[in-house]
Short mmCIF file of C-alpha atoms in Angstrom, two decimals:
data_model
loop_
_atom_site.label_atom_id
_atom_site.label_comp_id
_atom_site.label_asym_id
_atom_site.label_seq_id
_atom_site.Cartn_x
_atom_site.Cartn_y
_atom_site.Cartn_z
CA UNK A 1 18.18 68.95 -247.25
CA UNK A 2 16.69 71.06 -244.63
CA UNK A 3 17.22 71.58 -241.40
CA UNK A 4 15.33 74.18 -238.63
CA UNK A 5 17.60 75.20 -236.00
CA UNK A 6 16.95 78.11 -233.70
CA UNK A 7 14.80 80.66 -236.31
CA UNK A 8 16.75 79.90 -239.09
CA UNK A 9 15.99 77.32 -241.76
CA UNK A 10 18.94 76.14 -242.98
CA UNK A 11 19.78 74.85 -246.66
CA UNK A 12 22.88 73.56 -248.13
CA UNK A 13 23.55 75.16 -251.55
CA UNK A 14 26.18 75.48 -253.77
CA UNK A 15 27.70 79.20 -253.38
CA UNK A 16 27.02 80.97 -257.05
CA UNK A 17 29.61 81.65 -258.80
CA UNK A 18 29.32 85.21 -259.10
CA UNK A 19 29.14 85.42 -255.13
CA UNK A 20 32.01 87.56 -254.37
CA UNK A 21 33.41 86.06 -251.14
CA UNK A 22 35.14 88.10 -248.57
CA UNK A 23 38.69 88.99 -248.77
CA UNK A 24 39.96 89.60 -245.72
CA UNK A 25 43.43 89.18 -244.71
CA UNK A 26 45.19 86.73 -242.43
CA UNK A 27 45.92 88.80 -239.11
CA UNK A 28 49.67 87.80 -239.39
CA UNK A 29 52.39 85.80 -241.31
CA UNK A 30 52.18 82.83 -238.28
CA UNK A 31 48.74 81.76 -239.12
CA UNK A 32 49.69 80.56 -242.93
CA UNK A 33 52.50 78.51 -241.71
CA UNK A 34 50.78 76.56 -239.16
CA UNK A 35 47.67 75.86 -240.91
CA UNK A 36 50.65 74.21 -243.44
CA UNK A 37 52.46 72.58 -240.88
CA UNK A 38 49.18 71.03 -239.60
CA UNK A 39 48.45 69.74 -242.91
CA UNK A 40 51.68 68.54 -243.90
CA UNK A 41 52.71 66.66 -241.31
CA UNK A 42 49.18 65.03 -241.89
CA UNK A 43 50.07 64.03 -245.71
CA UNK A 44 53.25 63.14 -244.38
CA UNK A 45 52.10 60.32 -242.38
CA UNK A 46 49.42 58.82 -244.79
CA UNK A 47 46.71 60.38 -242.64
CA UNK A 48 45.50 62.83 -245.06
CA UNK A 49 42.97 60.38 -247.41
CA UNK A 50 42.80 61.99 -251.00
CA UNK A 51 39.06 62.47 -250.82
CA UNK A 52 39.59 64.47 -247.64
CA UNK A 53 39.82 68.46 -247.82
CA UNK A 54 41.93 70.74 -245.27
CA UNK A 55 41.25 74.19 -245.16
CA UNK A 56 43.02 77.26 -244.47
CA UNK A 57 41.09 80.92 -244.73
CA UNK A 58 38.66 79.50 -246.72
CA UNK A 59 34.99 79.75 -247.28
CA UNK A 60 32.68 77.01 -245.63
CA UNK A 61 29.01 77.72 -246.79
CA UNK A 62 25.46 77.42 -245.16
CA UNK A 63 21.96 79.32 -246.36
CA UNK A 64 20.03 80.28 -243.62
CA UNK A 65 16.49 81.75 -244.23
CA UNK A 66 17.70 82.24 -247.57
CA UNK A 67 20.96 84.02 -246.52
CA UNK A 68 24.53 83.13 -247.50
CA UNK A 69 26.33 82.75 -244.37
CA UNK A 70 30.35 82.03 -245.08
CA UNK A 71 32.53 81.55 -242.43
CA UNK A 72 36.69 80.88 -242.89
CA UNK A 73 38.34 79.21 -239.98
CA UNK A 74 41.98 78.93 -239.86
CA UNK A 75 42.15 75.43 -240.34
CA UNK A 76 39.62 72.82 -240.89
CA UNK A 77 39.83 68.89 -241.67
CA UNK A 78 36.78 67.52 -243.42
CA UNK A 79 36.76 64.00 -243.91
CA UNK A 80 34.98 63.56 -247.08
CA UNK A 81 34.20 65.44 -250.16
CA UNK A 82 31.68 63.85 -252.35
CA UNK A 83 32.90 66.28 -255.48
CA UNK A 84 36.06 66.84 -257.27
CA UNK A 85 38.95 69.13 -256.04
CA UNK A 86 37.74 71.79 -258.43
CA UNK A 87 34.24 71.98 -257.68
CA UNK A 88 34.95 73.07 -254.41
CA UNK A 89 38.28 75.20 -255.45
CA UNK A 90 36.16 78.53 -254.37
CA UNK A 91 34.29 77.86 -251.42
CA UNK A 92 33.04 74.50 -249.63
CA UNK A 93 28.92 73.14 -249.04
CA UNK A 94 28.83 70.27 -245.85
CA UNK A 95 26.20 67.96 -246.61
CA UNK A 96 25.92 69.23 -250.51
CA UNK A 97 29.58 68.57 -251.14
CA UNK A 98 30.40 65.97 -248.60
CA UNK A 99 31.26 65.38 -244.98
CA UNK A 100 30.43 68.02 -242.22
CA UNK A 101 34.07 69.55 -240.57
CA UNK A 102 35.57 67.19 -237.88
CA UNK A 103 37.52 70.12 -236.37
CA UNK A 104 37.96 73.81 -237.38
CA UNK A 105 40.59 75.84 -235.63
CA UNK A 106 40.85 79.53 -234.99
CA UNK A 107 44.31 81.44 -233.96
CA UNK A 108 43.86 83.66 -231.80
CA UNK A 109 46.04 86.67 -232.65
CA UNK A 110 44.21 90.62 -231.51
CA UNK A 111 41.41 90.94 -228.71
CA UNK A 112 38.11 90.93 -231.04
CA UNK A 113 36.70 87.87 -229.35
CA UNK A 114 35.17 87.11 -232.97
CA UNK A 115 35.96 83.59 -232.30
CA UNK A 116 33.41 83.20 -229.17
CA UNK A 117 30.70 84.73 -231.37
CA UNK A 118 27.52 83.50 -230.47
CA UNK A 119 25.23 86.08 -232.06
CA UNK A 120 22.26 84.36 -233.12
CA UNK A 121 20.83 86.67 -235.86
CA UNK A 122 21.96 87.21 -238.90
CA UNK A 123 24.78 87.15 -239.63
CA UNK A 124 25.48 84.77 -237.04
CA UNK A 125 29.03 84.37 -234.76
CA UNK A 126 31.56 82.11 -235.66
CA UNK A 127 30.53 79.98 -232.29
CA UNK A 128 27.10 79.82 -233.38
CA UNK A 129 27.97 78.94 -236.45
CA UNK A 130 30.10 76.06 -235.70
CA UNK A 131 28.03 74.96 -232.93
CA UNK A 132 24.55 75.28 -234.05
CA UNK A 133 24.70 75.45 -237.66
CA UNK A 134 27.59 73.34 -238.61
CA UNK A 135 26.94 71.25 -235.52
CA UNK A 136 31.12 70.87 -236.16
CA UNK A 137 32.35 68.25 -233.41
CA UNK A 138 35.93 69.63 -232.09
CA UNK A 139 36.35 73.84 -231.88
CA UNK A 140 39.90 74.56 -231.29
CA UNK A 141 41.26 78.30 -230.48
CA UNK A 142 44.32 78.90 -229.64
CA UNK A 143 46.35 81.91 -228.79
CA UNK A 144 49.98 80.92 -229.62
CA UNK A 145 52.17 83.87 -228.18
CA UNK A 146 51.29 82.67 -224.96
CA UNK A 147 50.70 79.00 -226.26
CA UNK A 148 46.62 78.56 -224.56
CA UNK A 149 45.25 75.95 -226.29
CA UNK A 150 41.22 76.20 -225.75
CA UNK A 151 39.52 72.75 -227.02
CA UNK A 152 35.59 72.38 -226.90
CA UNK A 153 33.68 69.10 -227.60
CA UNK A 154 29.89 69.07 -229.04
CA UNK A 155 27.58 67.42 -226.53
CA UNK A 156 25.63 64.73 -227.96
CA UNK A 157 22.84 65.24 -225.50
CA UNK A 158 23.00 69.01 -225.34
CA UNK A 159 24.53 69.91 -228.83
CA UNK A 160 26.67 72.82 -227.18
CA UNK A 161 30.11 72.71 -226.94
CA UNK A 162 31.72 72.24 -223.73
CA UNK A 163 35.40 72.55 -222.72
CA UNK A 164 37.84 69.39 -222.76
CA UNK A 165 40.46 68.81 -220.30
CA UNK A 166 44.02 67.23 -221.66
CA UNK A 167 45.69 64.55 -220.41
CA UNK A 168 48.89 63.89 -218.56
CA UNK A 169 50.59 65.15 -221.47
CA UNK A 170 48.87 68.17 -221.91
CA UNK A 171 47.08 66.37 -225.19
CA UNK A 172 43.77 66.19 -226.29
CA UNK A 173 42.40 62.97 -227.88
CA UNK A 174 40.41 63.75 -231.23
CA UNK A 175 38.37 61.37 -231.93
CA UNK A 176 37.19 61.24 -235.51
CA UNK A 177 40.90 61.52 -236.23
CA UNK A 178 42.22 58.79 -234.26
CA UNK A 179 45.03 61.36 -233.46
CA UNK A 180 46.47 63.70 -230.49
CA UNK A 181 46.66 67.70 -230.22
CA UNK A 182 49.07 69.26 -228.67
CA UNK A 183 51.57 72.10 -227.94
CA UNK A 184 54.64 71.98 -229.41
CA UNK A 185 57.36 74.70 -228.97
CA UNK A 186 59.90 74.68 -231.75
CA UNK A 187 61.20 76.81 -234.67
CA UNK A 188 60.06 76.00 -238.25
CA UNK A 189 60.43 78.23 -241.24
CA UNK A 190 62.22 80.97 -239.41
CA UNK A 191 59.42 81.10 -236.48
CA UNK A 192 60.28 80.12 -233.20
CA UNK A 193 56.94 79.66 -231.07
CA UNK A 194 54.58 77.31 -229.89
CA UNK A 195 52.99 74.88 -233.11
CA UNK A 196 50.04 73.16 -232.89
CA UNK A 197 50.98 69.05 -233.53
CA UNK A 198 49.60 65.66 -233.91
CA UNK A 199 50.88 62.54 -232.18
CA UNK A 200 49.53 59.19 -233.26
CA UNK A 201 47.58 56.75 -230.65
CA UNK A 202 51.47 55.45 -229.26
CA UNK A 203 52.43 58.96 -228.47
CA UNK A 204 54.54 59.76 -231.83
CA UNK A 205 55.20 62.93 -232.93
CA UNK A 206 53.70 63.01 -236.63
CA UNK A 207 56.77 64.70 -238.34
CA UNK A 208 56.96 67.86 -240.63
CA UNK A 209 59.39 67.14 -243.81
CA UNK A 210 62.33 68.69 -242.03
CA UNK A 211 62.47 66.68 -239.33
CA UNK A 212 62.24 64.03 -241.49
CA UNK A 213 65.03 64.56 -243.62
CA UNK A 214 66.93 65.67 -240.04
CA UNK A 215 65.81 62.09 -239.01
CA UNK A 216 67.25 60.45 -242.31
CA UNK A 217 70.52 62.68 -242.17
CA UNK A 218 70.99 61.68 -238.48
CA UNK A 219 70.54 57.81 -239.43
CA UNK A 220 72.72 58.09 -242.65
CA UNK A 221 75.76 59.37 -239.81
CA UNK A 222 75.14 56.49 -237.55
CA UNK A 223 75.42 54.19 -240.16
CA UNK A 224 78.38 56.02 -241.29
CA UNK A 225 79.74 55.73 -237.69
CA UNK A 226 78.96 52.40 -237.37
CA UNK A 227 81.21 51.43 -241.04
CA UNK A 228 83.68 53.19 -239.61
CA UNK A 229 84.34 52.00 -236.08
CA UNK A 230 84.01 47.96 -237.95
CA UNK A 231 86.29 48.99 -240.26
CA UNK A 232 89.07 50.53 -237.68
CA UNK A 233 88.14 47.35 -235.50
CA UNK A 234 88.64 44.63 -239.30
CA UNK A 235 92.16 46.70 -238.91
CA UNK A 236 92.75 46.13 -235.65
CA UNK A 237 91.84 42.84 -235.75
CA UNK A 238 93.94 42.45 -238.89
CA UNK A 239 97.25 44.33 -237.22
CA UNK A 240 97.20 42.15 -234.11
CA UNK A 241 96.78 39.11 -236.90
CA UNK A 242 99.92 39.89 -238.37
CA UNK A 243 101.58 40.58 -235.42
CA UNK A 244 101.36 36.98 -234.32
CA UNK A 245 102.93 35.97 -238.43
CA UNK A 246 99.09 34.88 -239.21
CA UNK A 247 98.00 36.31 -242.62
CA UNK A 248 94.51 37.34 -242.24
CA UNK A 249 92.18 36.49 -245.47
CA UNK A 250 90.80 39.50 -247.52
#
């Protein structure tokens, strides 16, 4: 499949195995543990499908003009991958390989501006590459020390992104995942800051597997509760029984 965009010509191909992909290091020990908590709390609630493929640091592949281009958001939800698990282990092809990215994220965590890229030539910006390459539909940065959330939308008519304004709850609606993005500020894992989350389409909180077993510990000591104040009132009932000389039955 081709595609002309700008001067490049662009061509899906699968990354050659020899292609020694870059290596460079997450900018801090945050970004790992919220690209997992985004994930998890996905699997968690049955909204991760098992064809789909989330991404954290990883290499998403185009050729342009002949070029390997391969950026590595932070985080990235792709539908649909038309391949096995392992045959995309190393690096990932949209439209060779399956679906195009729904969303890719970038946290925002030194002053480089990378993530607002949009150098046209070669190699090209991570903006321009999400925007007019990838055509992705939902660019998220976010700068979580101060907890700004940036979300941009691709323009059907224009095919440029263009900044999204939340709702009353400071949420944004994404689309092609039926779910809610938000700020959440919280500790997880040791780190207290401000997490990315998903709520559902009623406004719940999808949960991380702590909070659930916090939920089923919490429910297990109401029920507990609850035994115990019908057995103290079975004594009562059973004391003020005997009191009047009635027997009451076991």
């Amino acid at each position: 499949m081709i595609i002309t965009t700008q001067d490049y010509q662009i061509t899906w191909e699968k990354l050659p195995d020899d292609y020694i992909l870059p290596d460079d290091p997450v900018d801090n020990i945050y970004q790992p543990a919220q690209a997992a908590a985004l994930t998890e709390s996905l699997q968690l609630a049955g909204k991760r499908p098992p064809n789909c493929l989330t991404t954290t640091n990883y290499g998403i592949c185009a050729t342009l003009n002949g070029k390997i281009v391969v950026k590595a958001p932070d985080w990235a939800y792709i539908p649909e991958i038309n391949t096995t698990k392992q045959e995309v282990y190393r690096s990932y092809t949209p439209q060779l390989q399956g679906d195009i990215p729904v969303i890719v994220m970038e946290f925002i965590s030194d002053t480089d501006g990378t993530e607002y890229s949009n150098k046209p030539t070669y190699p090209p910006g991570k903006w321009f590459f999400y925007e007019r390459i990838l055509k992705v539909p939902n660019y998220i940065i976010f700068e979580p020390d101060r907890g700004e959330l940036e979300v941009y939308r691709l323009e059907k008519n224009s095919e440029q992104y263009k900044i999204e304004t939340p709702n009353q709850n400071q949420r944004y609606w994404i689309e092609e995942m039926k779910l809610y993005l938000g700020i959440w500020e919280g500790t997880r894992e040791g780190f207290t800051t401000k997490w990315l989350r998903w709520w559902d389409e009623q406004g719940n909180l999808l949960l991380w597997s702590s909070e659930l077993v916090e939920q089923e510990k919490q429910r297990a000591e109401q029920e507990k509760q609850r035994a115990e104040q019908e057995k103290q009132r079975a004594e009562k009932l059973a004391a003020q029984l005997r009191a009047a000389g009635i027997e009451p039955e076991n």
